[in-house]
Coordinates of C-alpha atoms and ligand atoms in Angstrom, one line a residue:
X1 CA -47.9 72.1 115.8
X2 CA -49.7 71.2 119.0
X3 CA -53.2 72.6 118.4
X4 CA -56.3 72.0 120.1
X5 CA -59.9 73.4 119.3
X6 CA -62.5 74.5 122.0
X7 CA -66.4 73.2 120.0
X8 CA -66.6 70.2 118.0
X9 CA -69.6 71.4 115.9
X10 CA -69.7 71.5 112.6
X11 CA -66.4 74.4 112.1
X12 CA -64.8 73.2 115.0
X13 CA -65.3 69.4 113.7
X14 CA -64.0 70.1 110.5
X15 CA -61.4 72.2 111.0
X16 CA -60.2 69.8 113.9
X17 CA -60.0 67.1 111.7
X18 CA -58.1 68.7 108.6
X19 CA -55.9 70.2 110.9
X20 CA -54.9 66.8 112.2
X21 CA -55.2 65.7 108.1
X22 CA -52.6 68.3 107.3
X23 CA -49.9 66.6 110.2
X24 CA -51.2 69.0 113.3
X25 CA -51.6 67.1 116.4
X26 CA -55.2 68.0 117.4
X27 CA -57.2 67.9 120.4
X28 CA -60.8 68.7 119.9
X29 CA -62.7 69.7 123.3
X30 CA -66.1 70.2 124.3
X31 CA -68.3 70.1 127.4
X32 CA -70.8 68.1 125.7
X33 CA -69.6 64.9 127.1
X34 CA -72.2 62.5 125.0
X35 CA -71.1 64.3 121.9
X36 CA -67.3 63.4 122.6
X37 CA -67.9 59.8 123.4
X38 CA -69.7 59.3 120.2
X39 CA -66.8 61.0 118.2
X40 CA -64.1 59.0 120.4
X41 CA -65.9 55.5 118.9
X42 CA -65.0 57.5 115.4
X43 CA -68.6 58.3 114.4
X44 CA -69.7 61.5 113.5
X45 CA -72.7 63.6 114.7
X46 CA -73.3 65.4 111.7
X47 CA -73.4 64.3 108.2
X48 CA -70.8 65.6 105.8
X49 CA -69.2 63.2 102.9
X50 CA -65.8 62.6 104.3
X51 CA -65.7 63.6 107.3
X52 CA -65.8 60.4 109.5
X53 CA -63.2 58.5 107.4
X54 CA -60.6 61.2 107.7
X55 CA -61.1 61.4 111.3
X56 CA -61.1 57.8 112.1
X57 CA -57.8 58.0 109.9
X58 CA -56.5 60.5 112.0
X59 CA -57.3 59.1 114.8
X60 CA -55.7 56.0 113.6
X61 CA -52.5 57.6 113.2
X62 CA -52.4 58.9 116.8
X63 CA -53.0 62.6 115.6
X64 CA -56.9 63.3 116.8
X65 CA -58.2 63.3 119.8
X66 CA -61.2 64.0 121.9
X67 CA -62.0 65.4 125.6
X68 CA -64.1 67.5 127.9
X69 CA -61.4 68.1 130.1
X70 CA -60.1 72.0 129.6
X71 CA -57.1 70.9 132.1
X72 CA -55.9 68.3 129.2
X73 CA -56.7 69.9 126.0
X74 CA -55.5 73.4 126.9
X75 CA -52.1 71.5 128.2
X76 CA -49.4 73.3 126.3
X77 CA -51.0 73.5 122.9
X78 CA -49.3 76.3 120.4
X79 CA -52.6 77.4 119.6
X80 CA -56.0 77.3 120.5
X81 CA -58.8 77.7 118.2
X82 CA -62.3 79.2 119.4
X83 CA -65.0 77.4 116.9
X84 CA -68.1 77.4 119.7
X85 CA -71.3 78.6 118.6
X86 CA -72.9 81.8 118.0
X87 CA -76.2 81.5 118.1
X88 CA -78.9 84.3 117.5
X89 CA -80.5 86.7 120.3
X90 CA -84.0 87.4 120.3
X91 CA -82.7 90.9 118.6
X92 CA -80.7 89.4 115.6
X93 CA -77.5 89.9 117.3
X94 CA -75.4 87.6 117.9
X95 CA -74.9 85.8 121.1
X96 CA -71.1 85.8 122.9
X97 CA -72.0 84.1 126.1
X98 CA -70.2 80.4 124.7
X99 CA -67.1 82.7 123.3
X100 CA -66.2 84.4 126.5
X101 CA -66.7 81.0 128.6
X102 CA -64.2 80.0 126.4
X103 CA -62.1 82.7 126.8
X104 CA -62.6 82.6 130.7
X105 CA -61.6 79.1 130.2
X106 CA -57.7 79.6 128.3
X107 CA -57.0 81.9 130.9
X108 CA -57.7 79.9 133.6
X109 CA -55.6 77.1 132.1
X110 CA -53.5 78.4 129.6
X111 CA -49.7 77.8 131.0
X112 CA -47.4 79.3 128.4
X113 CA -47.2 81.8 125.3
X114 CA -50.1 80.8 123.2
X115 CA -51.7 82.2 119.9
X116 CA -56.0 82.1 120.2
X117 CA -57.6 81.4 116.9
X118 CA -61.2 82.6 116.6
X119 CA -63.3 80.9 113.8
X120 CA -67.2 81.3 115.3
X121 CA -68.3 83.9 113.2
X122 CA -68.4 86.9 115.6
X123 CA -69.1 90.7 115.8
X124 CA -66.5 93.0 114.9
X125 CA -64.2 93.9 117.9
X126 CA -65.0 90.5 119.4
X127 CA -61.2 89.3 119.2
X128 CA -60.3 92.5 120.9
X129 CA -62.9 91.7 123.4
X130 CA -61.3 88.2 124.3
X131 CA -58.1 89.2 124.1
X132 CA -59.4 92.0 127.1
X133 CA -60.8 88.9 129.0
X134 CA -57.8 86.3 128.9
X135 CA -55.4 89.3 129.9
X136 CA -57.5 90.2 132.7
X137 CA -57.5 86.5 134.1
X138 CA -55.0 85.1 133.3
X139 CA -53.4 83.0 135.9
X140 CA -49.7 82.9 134.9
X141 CA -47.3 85.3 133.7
X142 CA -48.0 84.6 129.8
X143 CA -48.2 86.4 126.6
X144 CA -51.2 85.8 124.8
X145 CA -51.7 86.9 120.9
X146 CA -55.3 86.7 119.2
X147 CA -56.0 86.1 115.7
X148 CA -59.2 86.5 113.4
X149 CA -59.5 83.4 111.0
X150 CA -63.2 83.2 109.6
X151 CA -64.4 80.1 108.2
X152 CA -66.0 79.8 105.0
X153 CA -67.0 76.2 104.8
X154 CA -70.3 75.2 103.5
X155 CA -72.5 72.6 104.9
X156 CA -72.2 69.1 102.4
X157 CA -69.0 70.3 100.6
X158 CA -66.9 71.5 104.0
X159 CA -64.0 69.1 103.4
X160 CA -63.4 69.6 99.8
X161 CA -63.6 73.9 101.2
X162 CA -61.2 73.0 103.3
X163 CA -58.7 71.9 100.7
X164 CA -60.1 73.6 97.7
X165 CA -61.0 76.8 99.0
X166 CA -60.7 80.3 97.8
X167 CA -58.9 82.5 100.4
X168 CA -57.9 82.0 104.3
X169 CA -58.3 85.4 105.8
X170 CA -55.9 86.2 108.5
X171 CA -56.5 89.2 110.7
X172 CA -54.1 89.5 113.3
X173 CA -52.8 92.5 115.0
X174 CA -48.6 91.3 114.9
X175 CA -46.7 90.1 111.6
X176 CA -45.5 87.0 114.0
X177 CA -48.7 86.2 114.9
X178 CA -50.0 86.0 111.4
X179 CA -47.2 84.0 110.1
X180 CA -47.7 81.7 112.6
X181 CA -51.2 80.9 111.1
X182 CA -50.1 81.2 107.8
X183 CA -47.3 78.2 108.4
X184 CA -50.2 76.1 110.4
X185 CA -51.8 76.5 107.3
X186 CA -49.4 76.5 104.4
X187 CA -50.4 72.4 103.5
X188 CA -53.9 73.1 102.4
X189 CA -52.7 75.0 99.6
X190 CA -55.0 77.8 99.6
X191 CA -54.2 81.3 98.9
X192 CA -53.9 83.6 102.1
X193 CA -55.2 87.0 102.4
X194 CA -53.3 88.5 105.3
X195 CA -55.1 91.5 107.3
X196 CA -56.1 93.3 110.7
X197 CA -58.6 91.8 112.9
X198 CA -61.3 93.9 112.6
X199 CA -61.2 93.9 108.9
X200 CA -61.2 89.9 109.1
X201 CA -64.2 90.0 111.4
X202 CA -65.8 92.1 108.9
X203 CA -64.8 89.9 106.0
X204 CA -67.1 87.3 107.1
X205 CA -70.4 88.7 107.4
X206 CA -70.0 90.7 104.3
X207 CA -69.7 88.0 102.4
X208 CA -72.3 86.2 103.9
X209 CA -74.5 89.2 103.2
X210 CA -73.1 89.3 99.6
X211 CA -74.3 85.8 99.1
X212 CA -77.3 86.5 100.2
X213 CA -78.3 89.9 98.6
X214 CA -77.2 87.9 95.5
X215 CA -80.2 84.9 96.3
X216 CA -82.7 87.5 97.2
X217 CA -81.8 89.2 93.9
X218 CA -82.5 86.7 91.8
X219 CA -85.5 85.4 93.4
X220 CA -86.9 88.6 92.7
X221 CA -86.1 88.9 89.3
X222 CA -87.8 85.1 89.1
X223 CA -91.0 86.3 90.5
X224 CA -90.5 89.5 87.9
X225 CA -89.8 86.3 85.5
X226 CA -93.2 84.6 86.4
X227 CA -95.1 88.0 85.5
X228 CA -93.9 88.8 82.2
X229 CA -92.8 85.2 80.5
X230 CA -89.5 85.6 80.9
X231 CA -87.7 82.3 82.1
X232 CA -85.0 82.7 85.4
X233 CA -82.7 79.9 84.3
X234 CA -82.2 81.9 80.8
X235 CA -81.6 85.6 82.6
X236 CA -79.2 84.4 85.1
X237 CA -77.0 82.3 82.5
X238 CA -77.2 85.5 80.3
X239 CA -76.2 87.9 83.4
X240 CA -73.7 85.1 85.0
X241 CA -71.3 85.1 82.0
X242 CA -70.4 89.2 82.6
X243 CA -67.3 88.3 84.5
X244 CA -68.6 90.9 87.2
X245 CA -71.2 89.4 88.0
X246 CA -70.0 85.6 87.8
X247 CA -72.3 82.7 87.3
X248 CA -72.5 81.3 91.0
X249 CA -75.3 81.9 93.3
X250 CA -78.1 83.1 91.3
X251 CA -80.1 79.7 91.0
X252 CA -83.8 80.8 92.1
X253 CA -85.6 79.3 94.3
X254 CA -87.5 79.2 98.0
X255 CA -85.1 80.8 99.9
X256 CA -81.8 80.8 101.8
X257 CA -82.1 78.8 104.7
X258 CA -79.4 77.1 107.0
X259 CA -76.7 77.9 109.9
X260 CA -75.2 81.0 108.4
X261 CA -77.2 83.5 106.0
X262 CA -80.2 83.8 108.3
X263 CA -78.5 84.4 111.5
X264 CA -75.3 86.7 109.9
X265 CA -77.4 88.9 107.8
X266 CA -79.2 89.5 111.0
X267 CA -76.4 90.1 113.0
X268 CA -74.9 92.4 110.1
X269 CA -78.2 94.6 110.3
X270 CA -77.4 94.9 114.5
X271 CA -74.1 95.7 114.2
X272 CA -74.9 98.3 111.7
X273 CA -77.7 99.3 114.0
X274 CA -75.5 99.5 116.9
X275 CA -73.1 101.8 114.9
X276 CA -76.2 104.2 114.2
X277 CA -76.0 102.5 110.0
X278 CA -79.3 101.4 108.8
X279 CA -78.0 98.9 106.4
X280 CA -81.4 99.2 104.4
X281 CA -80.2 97.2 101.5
X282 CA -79.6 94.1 103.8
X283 CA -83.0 94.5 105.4
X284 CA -84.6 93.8 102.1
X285 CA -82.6 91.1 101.5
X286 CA -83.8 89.3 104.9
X287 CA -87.8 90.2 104.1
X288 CA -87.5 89.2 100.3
X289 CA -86.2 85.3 101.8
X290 CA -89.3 85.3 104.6
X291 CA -91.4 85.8 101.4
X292 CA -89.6 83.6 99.0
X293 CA -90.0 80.8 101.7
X294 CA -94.0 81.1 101.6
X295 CA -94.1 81.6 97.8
X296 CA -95.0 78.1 97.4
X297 CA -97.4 78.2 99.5
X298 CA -99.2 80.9 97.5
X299 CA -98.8 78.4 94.2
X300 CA -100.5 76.2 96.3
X301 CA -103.3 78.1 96.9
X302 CA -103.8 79.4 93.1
X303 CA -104.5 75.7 92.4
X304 CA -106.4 74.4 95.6
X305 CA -109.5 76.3 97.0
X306 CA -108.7 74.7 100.0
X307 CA -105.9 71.3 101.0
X308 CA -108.1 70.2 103.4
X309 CA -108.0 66.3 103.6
X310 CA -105.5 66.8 100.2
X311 CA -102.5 64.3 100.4
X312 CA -99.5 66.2 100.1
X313 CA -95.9 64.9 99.4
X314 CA -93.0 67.1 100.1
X315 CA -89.7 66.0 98.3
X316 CA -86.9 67.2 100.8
X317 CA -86.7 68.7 104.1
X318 CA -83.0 69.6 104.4
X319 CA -81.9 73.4 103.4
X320 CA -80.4 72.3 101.2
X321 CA -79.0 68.5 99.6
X322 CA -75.9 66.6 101.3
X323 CA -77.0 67.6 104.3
X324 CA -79.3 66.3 107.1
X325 CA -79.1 70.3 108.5
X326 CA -82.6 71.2 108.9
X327 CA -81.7 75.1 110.7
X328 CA -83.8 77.3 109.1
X329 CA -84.9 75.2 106.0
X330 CA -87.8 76.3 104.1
X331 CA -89.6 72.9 105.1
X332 CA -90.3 74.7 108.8
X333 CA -92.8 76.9 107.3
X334 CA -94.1 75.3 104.5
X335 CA -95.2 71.8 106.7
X336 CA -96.8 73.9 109.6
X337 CA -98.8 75.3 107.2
X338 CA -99.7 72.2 105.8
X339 CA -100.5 70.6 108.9
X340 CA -102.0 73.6 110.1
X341 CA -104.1 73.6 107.4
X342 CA -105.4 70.2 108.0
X343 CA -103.6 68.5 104.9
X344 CA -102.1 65.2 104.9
X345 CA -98.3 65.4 104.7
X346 CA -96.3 62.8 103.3
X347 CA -91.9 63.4 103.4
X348 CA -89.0 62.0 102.1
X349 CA -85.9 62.8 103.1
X350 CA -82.7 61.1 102.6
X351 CA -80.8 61.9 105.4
X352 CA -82.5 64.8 107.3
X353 CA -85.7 62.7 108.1
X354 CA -84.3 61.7 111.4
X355 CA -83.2 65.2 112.1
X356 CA -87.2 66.4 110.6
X357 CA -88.7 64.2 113.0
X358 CA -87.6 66.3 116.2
X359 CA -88.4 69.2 114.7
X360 CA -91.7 69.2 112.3
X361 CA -94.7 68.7 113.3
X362 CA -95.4 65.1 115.0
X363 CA -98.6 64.5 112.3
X364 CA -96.1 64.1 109.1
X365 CA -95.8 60.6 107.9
X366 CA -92.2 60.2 106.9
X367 CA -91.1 57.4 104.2
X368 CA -88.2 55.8 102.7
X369 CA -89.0 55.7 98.8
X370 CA -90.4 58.9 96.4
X371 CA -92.6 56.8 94.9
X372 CA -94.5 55.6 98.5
X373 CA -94.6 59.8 99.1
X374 CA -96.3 60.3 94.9
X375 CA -98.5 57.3 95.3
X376 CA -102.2 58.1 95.6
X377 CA -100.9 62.0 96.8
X378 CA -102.8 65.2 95.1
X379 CA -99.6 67.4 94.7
X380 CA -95.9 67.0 95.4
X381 CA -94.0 69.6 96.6
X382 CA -90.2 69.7 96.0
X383 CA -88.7 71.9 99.0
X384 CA -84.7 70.0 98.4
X385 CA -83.1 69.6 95.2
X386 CA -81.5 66.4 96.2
X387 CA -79.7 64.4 93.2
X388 CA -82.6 61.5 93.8
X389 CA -84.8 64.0 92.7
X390 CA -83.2 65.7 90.2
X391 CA -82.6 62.2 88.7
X392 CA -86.3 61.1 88.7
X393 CA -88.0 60.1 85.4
X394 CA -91.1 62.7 85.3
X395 CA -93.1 59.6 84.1
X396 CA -93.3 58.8 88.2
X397 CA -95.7 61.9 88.8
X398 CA -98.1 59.4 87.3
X399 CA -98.5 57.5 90.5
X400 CA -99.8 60.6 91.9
X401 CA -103.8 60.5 92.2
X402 CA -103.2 64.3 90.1
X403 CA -100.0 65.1 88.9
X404 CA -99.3 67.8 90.0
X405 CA -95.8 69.3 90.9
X406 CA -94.7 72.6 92.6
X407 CA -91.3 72.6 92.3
X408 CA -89.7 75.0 94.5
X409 CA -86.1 74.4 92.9
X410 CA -86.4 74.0 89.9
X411 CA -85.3 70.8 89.2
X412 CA -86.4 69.4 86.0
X413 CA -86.0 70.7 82.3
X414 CA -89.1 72.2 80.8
X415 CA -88.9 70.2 78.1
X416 CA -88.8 66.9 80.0
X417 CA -91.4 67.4 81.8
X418 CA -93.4 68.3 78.8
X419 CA -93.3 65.0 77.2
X420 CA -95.6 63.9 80.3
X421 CA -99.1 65.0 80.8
X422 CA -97.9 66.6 84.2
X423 CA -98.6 69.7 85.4
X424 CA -95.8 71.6 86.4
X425 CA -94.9 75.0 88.5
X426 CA -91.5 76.1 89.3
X427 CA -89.7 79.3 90.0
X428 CA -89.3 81.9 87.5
X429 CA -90.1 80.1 84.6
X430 CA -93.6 79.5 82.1
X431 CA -95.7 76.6 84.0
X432 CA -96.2 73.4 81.8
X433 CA -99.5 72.6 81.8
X434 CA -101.6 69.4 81.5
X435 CA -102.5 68.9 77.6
X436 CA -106.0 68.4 77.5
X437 CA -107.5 65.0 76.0
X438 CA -110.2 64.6 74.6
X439 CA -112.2 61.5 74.0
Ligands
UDX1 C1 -72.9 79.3 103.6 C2 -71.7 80.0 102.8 O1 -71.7 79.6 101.5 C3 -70.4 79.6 103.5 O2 -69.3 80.3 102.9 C4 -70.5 80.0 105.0 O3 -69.3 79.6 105.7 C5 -71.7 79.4 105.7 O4 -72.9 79.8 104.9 P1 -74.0 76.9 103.7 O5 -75.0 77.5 104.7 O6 -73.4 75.6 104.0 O7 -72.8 77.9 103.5 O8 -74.8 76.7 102.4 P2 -74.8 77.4 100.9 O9 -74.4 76.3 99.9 O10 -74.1 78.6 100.8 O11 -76.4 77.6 100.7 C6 -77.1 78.4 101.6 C7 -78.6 78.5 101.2 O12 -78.7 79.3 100.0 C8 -79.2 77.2 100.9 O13 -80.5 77.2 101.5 C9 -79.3 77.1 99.4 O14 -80.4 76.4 99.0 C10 -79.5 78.6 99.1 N1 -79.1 79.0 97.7 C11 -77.7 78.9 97.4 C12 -80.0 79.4 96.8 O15 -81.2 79.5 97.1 N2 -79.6 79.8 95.6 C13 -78.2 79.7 95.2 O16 -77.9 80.1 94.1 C14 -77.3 79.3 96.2

């Protein structure tokens, strides 16, 4: 199939590329014209383990390409797949303005029968809406089909999702349509759920939401956990194994933060709104992460009259590991205050430093090694539960002037941490504390 794909961020990057993996011939398009020379030299913008190899690959083979001319990519393609961003309005809702370009855009240079795929996450009745748009200006005498086909991809694992993942959702309005996108399809071996648009639309930001209910659950039930002894780890083992409830998704910690839950719950709670539904539930789901977020911050502030002129060292800055994403990562708040609170803020990062630096505030010293961010500092912080940190030997706290660790996800084993006279907060579980020595 001739496909090309209008956005070449991170869903229309990745599904570009496995398309082309999977035999399409794909031609990725964007108006950003820095963004396509830098792919067309094979290297990618964003950081996700895989990625760049199986595009040069593809380009290799003559099957991937890149442009940000609409006259060439929209040149008889079978399909045309819509993966521009969505980005929030000031209200939560979501913002169409880069969808309908796009649509504007096919039907100005769309010249034959052609199915339009839409992936950005959007609003239900948002297909219908473009469909409205391309029929109303089109240019030639063409029949054009749209189809729903959320993605579901997360950030650091997206290509193994794309091969490994748990259902394509295809909501289109014709059989033919739909079977058209199942066959594009069929080589990634992933089971298809075939239904209406709207319902496909819908799909994605309930799941989202799902997800995200079942975060702020459990971080509630940690801060419960704090309060009465109990320990987090041990309740959501004991809860994950009832098959209903599943085992996934309920580590505690300081919040959801990246491209999706914060901006589609939001949008869920508008669309609800604009239906006249106060989706309460989902509210408290959105507040319960604002708080989670700062929770650390209160930990802080039990130990620490004031962090005045305190050296702080933050482990992580990414929302989350394999990722150099910084949208919506707990670090935003939790470094302002810092700064803001005239403490001295020392980071590592190992990939989202460079991204960090355009973002946090300009006073944050960034280095390369933990052990230059613990040496000499007061209290580490651990915001990112990258493998490097998971992997550390607790005995390297000792370089810190106090060892003391917040650890926002929960990283180490109590009982390793124990055998070191560290102190040690977490999330939802007893804090270790120093043993006292006496001489
Ligand atoms: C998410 C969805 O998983 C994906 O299906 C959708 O397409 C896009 O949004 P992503 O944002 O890449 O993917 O990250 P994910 O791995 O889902 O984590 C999101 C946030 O939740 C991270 O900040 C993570 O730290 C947090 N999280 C996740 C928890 O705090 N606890 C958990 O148990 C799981």
């Amino acid at each position: 199939m001739k496909i090309s794909v209008v956005g070449t961020g991170y869903v229309g990057l990745v599904t570009g590329v496995s398309l082309s993996e999977i035999g399409h011939t794909v031609t990725c398009i964007d108006i950003d014209q820095a963004k396509i020379e830098t792919l067309k030299k094979g290297i990618s913008p964003i950081y996700e383990p895989g990625l760049e190899k199986m595009m040069l690959d593809n380009m290799d083979e003559n099957r991937l390409f890149f442009t940000t001319d609409f006259l060439k990519g929209f040149k008889n393609p079978d399909v045309i797949y819509i993966a521009v961003g969505t980005p929030e309005n000031e209200d939560g809702s979501a913002n169409l303005a880069f969808v309908e370009q796009v649509a504007l855009d096919i039907a100005h240079y769309v010249n034959k029968d052609t199915i339009v795929v839409t992936k950005s996450t959007v609003p239900v009745g948002t297909n219908h809406k473009i469909k409205q748009i391309i029929d109303f200006h089109l240019k030639m005498d063409v029949k054009i089909e749209v189809v729903s086909n959320p993605e579901f991809l997360k950030e650091g694992s997206a290509i193994r999702d794309s091969f490994q993942g748990d259902r394509i959702v295809i909501g289109a309005d014709s059989d033919e349509a739909s079977t058209i996108i199942e066959e594009i399809n069929k080589p990634f071996g992933v089971p298809v759920y075939k239904t209406d648009i709207r319902s496909a639309e819908m799909i994605k930001y309930a799941s989202n939401a799902f997800l995200a209910t079942k975060i702020s659950f459990i971080n509630e039930i940690s801060n419960i956990c704090e309060r009465v002894g109990a320990n987090v780890e041990e309740v959501a083992t004991g809860m994950g194994l009832d098959k209903r409830i599943g085992n996934q998704f309920l580590n505690a910690g300081i919040g959801y933060g990246g491209s999706c839950f914060p901006k589609d719950t939001k949008a869920l709670i508008q669309i609800a709104g604009n239906v006249h539904y106060d989706f309460e539930l989902l509210k408290g789901v959105v507040e319960v992460n604002k708080k989670q977020q700062r929770l650390i911050l209160d930990k802080l502030h039990d130990l620490f009259m004031s962090i005045h002129g305190k050296k702080v060292a933050v482990l992580g800055l990414a929302f989350k590991p394999d990722t150099d994403d910084m949208r919506e990562a707990a670090s935003i708040v939790v470094t302002e205050y810092l700064v803001e609170n005239g403490a001295e803020v020392v980071a590592w990062d190992p990939v989202a430093a460079h991204n960090a630096k355009h973002i946090l505030r300009e006073e944050i010293k960034y280095v390369d090694a933990i052990e230059e961010a613990l040496g000499g500092s007061d209290v580490v912080l651990i915001l990112t539960e990258w493998n490097q940190v998971k992997n550390l030997d607790p005995k390297v706290f000792l370089l810190m002037n106090d060892p003391i660790v917040i650890d926002g996800r929960n990283c180490f084993k109590l009982g390793e941490i124990q055998k070191y006279n560290v102190e040690y907060h977490s999330v939802g579980r007893p804090s270790v504390l120093r043993r006292k020595v006496f001489l």
